[in-house]
PDB file of C-alpha atoms in Angstrom:
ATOM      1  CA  UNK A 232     -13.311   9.886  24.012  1.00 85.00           C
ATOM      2  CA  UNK A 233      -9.807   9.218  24.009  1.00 93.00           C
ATOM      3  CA  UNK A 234      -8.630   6.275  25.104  1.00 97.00           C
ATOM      4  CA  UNK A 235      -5.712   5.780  27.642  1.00 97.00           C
ATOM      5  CA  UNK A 236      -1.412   4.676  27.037  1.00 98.00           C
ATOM      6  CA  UNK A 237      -1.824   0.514  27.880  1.00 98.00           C
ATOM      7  CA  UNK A 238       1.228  -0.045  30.377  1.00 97.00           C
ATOM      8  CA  UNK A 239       1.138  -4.153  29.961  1.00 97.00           C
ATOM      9  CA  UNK A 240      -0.423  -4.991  26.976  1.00 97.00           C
ATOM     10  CA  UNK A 241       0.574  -8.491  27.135  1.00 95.00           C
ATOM     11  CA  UNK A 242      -1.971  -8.418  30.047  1.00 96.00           C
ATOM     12  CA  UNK A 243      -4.713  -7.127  27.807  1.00 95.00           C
ATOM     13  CA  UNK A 244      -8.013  -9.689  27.306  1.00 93.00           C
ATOM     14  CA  UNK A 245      -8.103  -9.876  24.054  1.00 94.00           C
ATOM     15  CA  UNK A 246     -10.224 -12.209  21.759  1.00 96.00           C
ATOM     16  CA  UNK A 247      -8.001 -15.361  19.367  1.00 95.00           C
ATOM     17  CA  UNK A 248      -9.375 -13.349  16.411  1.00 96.00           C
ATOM     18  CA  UNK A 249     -13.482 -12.953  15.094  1.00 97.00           C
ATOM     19  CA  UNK A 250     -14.984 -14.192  12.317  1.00 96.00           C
ATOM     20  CA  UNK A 251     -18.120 -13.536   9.813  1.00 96.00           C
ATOM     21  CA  UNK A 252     -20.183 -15.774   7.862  1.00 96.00           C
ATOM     22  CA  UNK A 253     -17.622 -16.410   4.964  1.00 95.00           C
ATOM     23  CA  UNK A 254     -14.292 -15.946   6.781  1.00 97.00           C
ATOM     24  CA  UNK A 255     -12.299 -16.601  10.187  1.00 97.00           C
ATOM     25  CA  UNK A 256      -9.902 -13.993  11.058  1.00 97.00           C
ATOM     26  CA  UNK A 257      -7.292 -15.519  13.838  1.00 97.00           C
ATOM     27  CA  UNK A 258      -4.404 -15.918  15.266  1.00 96.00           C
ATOM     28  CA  UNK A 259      -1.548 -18.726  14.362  1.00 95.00           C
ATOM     29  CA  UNK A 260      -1.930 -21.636  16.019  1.00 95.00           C
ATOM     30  CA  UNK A 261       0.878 -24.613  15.912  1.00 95.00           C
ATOM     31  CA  UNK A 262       0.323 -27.131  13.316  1.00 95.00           C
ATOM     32  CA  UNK A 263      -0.662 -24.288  11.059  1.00 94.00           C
ATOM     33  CA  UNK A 264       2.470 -24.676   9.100  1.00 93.00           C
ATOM     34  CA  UNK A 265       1.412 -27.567   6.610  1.00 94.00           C
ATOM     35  CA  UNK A 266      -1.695 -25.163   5.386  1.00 92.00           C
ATOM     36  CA  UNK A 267      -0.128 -22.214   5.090  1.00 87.00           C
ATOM     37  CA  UNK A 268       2.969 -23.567   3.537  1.00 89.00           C
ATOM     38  CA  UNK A 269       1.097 -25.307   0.834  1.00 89.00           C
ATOM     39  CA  UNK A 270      -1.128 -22.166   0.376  1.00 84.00           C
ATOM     40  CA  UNK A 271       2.013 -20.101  -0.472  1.00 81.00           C
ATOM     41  CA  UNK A 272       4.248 -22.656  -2.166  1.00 79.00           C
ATOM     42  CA  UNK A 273       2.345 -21.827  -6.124  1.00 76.00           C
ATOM     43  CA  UNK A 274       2.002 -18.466  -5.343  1.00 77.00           C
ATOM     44  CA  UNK A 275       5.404 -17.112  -4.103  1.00 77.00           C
ATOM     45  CA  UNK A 276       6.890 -15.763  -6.848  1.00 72.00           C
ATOM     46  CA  UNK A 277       3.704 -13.642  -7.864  1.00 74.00           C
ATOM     47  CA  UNK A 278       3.574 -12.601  -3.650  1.00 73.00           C
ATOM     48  CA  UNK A 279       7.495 -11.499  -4.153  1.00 62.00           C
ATOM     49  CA  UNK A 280       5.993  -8.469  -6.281  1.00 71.00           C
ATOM     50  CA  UNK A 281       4.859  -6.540  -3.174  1.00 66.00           C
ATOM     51  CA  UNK A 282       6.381  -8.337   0.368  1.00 65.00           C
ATOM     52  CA  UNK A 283       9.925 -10.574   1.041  1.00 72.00           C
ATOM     53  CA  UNK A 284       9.196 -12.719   3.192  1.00 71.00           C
ATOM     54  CA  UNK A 285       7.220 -15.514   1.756  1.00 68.00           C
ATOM     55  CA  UNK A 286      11.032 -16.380   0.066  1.00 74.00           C
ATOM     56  CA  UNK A 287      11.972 -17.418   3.505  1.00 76.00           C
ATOM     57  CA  UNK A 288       9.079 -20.178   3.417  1.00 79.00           C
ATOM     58  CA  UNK A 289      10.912 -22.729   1.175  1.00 85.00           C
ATOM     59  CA  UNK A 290      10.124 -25.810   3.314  1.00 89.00           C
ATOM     60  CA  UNK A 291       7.210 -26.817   5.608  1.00 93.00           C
ATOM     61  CA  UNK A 292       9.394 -26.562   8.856  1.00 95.00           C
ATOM     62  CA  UNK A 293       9.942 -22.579   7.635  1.00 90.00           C
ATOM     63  CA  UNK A 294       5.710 -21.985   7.785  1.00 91.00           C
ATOM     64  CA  UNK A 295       5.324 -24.099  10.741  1.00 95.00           C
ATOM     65  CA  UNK A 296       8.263 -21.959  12.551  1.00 94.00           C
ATOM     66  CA  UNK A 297       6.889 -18.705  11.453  1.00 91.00           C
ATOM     67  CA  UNK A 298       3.640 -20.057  12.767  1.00 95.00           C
ATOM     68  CA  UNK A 299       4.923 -20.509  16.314  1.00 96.00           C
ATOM     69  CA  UNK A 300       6.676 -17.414  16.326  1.00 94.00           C
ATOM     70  CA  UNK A 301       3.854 -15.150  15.189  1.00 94.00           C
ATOM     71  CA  UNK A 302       1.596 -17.071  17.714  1.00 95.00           C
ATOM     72  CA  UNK A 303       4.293 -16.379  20.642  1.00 95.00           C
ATOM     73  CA  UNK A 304       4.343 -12.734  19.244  1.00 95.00           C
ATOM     74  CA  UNK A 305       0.572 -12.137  19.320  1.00 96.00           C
ATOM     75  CA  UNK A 306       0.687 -13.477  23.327  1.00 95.00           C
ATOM     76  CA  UNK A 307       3.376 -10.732  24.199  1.00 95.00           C
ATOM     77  CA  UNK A 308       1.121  -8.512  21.952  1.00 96.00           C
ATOM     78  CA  UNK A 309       4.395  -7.330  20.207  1.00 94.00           C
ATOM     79  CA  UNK A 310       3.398  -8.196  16.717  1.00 93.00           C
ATOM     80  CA  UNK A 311      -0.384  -9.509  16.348  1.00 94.00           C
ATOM     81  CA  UNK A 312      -0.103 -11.247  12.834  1.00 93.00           C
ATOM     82  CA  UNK A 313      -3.760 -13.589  11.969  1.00 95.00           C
ATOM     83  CA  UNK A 314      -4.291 -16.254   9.415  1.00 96.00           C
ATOM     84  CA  UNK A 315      -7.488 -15.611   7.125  1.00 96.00           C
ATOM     85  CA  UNK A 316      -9.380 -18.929   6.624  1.00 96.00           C
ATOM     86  CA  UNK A 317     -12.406 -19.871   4.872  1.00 96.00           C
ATOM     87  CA  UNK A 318     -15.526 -20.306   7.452  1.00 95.00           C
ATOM     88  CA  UNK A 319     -16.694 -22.502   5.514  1.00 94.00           C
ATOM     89  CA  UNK A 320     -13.569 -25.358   4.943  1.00 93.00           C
ATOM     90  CA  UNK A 321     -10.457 -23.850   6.815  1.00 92.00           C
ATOM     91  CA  UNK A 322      -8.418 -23.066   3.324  1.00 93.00           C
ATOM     92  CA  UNK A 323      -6.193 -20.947   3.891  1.00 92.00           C
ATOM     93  CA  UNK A 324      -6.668 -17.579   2.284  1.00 95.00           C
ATOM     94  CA  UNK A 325      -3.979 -15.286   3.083  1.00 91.00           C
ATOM     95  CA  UNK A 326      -2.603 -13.797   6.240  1.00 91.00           C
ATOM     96  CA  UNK A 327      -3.421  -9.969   7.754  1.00 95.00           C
ATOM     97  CA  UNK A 328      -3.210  -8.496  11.179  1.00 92.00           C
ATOM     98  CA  UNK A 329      -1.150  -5.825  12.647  1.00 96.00           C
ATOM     99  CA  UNK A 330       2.515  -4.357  12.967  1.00 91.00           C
ATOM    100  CA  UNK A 331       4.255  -3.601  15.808  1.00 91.00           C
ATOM    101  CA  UNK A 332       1.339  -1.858  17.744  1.00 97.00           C
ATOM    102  CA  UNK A 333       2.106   1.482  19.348  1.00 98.00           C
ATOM    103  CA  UNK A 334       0.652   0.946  23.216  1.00 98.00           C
ATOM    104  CA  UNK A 335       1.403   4.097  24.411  1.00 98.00           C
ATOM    105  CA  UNK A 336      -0.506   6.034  21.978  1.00 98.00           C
ATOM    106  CA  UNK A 337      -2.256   3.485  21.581  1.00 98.00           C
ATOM    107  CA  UNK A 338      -2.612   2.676  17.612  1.00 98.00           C
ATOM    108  CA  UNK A 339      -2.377   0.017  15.658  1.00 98.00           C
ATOM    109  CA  UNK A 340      -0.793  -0.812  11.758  1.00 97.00           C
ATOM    110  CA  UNK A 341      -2.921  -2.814   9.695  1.00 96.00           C
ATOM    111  CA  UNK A 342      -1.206  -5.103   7.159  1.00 92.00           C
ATOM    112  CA  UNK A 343      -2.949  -7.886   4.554  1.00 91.00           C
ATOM    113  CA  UNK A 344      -2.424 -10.430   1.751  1.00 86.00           C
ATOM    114  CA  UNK A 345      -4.312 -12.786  -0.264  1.00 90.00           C
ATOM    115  CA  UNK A 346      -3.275 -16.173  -2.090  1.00 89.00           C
ATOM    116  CA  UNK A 347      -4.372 -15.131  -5.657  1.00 87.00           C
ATOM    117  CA  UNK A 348      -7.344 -17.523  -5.853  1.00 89.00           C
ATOM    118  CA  UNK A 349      -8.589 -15.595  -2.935  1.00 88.00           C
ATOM    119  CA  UNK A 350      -8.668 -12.374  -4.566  1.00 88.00           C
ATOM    120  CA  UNK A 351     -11.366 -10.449  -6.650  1.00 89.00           C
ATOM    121  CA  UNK A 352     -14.238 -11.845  -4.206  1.00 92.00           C
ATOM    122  CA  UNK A 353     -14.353  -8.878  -1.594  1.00 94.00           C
ATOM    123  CA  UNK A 354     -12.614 -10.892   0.762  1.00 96.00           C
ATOM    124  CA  UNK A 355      -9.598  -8.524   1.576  1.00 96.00           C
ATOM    125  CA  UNK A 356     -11.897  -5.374   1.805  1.00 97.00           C
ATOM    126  CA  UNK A 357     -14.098  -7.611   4.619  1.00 97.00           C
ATOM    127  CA  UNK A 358     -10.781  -8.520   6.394  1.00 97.00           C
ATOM    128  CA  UNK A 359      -9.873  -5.295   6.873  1.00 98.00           C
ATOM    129  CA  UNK A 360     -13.091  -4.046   8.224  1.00 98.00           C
ATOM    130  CA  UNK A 361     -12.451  -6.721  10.552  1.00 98.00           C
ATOM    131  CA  UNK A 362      -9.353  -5.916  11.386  1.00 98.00           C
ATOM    132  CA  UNK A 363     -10.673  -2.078  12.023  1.00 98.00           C
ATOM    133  CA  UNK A 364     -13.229  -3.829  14.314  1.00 98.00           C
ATOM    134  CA  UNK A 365     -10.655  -6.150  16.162  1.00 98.00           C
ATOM    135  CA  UNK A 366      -8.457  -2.600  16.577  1.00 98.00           C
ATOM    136  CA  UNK A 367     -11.011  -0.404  18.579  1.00 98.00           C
ATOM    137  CA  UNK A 368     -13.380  -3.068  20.402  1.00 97.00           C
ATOM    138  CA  UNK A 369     -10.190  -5.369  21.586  1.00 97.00           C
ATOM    139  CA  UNK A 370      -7.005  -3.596  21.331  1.00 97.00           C
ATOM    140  CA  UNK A 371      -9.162  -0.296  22.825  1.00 98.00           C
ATOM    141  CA  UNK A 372      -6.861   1.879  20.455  1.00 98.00           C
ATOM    142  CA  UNK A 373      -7.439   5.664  19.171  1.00 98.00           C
ATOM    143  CA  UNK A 374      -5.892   4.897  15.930  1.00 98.00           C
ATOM    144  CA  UNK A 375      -5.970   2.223  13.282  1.00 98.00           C
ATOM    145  CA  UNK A 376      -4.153   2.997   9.997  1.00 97.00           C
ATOM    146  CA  UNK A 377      -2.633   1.225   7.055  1.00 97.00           C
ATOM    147  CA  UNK A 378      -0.056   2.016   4.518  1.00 94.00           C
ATOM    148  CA  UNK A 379       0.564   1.126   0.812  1.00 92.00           C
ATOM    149  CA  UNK A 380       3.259   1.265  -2.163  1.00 89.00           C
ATOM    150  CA  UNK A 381       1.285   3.982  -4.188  1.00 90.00           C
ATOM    151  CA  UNK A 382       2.194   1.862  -7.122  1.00 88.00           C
ATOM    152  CA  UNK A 383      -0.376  -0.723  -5.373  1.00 88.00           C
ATOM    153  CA  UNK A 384      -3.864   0.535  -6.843  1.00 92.00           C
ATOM    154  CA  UNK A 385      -5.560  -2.651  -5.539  1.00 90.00           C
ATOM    155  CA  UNK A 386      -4.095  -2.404  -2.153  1.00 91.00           C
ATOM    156  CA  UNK A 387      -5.342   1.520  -1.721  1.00 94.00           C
ATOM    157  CA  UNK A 388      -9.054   0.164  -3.628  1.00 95.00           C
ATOM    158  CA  UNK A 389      -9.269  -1.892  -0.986  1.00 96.00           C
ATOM    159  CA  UNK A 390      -8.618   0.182   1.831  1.00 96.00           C
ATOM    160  CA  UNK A 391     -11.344   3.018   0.214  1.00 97.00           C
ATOM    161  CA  UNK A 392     -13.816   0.537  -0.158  1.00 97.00           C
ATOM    162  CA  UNK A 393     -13.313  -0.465   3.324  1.00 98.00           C
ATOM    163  CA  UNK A 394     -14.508   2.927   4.600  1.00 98.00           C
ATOM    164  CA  UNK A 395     -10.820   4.110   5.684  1.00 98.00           C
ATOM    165  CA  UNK A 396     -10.041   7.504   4.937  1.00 98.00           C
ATOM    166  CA  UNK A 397      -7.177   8.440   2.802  1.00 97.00           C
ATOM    167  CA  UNK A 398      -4.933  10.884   4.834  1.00 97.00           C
ATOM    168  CA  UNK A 399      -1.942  11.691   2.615  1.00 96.00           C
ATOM    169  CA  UNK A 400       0.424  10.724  -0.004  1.00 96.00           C
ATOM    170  CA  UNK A 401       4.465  10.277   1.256  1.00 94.00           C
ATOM    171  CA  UNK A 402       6.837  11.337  -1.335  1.00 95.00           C
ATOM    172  CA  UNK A 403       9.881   9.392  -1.708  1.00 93.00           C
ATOM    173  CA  UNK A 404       9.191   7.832   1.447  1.00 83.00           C
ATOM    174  CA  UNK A 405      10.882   4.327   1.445  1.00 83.00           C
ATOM    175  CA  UNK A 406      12.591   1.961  -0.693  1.00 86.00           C
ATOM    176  CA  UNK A 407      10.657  -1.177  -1.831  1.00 79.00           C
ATOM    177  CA  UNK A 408      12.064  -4.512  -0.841  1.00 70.00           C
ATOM    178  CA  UNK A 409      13.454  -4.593  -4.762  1.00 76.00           C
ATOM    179  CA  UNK A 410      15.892  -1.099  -3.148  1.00 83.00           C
ATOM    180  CA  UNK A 411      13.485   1.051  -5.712  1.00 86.00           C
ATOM    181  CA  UNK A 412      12.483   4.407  -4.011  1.00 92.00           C
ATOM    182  CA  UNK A 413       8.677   4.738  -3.761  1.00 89.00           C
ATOM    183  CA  UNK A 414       5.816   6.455  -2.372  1.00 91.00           C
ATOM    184  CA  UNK A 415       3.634   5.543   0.131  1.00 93.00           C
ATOM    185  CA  UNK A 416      -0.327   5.908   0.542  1.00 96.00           C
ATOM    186  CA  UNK A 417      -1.340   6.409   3.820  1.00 97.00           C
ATOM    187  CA  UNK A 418      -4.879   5.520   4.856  1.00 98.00           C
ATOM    188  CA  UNK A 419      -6.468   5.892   9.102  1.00 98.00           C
ATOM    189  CA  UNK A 420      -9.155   6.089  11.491  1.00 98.00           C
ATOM    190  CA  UNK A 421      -9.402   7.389  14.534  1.00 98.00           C
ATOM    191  CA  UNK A 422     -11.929   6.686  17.633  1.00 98.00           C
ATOM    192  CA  UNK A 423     -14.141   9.254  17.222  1.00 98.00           C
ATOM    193  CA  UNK A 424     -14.671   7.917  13.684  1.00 98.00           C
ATOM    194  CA  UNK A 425     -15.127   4.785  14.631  1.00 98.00           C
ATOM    195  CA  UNK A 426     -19.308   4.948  15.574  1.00 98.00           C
ATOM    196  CA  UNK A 427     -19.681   6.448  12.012  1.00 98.00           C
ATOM    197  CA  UNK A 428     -17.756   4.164  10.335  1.00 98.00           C
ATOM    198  CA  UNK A 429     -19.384   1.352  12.087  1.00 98.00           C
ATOM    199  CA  UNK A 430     -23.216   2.310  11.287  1.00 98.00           C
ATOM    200  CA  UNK A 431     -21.753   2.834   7.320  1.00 98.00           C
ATOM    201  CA  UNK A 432     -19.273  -0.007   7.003  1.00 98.00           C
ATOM    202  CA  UNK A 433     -19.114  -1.972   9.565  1.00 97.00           C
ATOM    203  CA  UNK A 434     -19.481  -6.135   9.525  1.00 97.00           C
ATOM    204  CA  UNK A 435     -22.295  -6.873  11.181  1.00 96.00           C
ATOM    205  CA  UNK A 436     -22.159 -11.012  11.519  1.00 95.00           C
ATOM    206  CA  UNK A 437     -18.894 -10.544  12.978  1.00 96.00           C
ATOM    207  CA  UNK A 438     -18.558 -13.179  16.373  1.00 96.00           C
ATOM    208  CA  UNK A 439     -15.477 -12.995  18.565  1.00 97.00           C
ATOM    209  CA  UNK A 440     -13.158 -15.825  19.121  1.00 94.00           C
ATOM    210  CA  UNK A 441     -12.738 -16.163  22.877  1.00 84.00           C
ATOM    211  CA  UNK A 442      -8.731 -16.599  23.668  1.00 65.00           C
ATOM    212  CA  UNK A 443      -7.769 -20.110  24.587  1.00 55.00           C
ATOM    213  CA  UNK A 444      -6.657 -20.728  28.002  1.00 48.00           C
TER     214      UNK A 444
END
């Protein structure tokens, strides 16, 4: 069933993130700029390929001030950017969470990245299964959806695997962050999906982290 517009989202209960048994899923916290600055620092040239803005992260005070921001963004619930962490030792492994959600429809943008010695584990196609999770059971959308340069294959193997369904390829629909044209991927769910998807892909260790107070 549908689920209705959400007037005051910033007054939505909503859990600090969830985890599984191999990874955390949260939001920024202060003090996270040290780890996440040193995560990026060997790495940003390769992550330059596909997103701008870990350019801006040239010094530890740049990670620890996008770490404040993105936490005071998740509170208002205008941008709800997480950190991915190991369970098992806190590394960080890469960021994910979601763009500018739409509250009045409501839906919700999934976005992702992994540190390259992250990668080729399954880790980003678990992430976003819990990021579909986080979208209907917390955020109470009706749609959860993700995008992709269709230049990306990993990015769209990931989202199959994941159990989203591909709904369309955009023609010319963007430039890159290089200025190069490109097309776009588009991949969704939808509530009434969401039991299906679930039973078939769904993470079933997954434990909600209760918002701090």
């Amino acid at each position: 069933m549908p689920r209705p517009a959400i007037e005051h989202p910033e007054l939505l209960t909503l859990a600090e993130g969830l985890s599984s048994r191999r990874v955390v899923l949260r939001r920024y916290r202060v003090g996270d700029g040290a780890t996440l600055f040193a995560a990026l620092a060997p790495h940003r040239e390769e992550l330059l390929q596909w997103m701008e803005w870990p350019r801006r992260h040239q010094r530890i005070e740049d990670s620890e001030s996008y770490a404040r921001r993105m936490n005071a963004e998740f509170a208002l619930r205008r941008a709800m950017p997480m950190a991915i962490l190991d369970a098992t030792n806190g590394a960080y492994l890469g960021g994910a969470g979601f763009h500018t959600p739409d509250w009045s429809t409501p839906k919700a943008e999934i976005g992702y990245f992994l540190v390259p010695p992250a990668r080729g584990a399954g880790v980003a196609t678990e992430i976003v299964r819990l990021q579909v999770h986080f979208a209907f059971d917390q955020m109470l959308v009706n749609r959860v959806w993700g995008s992709c340069d269709a230049g990306n294959a990993s990015s769209a193997a990931v989202m199959r695997r994941a159990g989203m369904r591909e709904e369309g390829l955009l023609r010319a629909e963007t430039r890159d962050h290089h200025g190069e044209l490109r097309d776009t991927r588009i991949f969704a769910l939808t509530i009434d999906d969401y039991p299906g998807w679930s039973a078939a892909y769904g993470v079933a260790d997954r434990v909600y982290l209760a918002e701090p107070r």
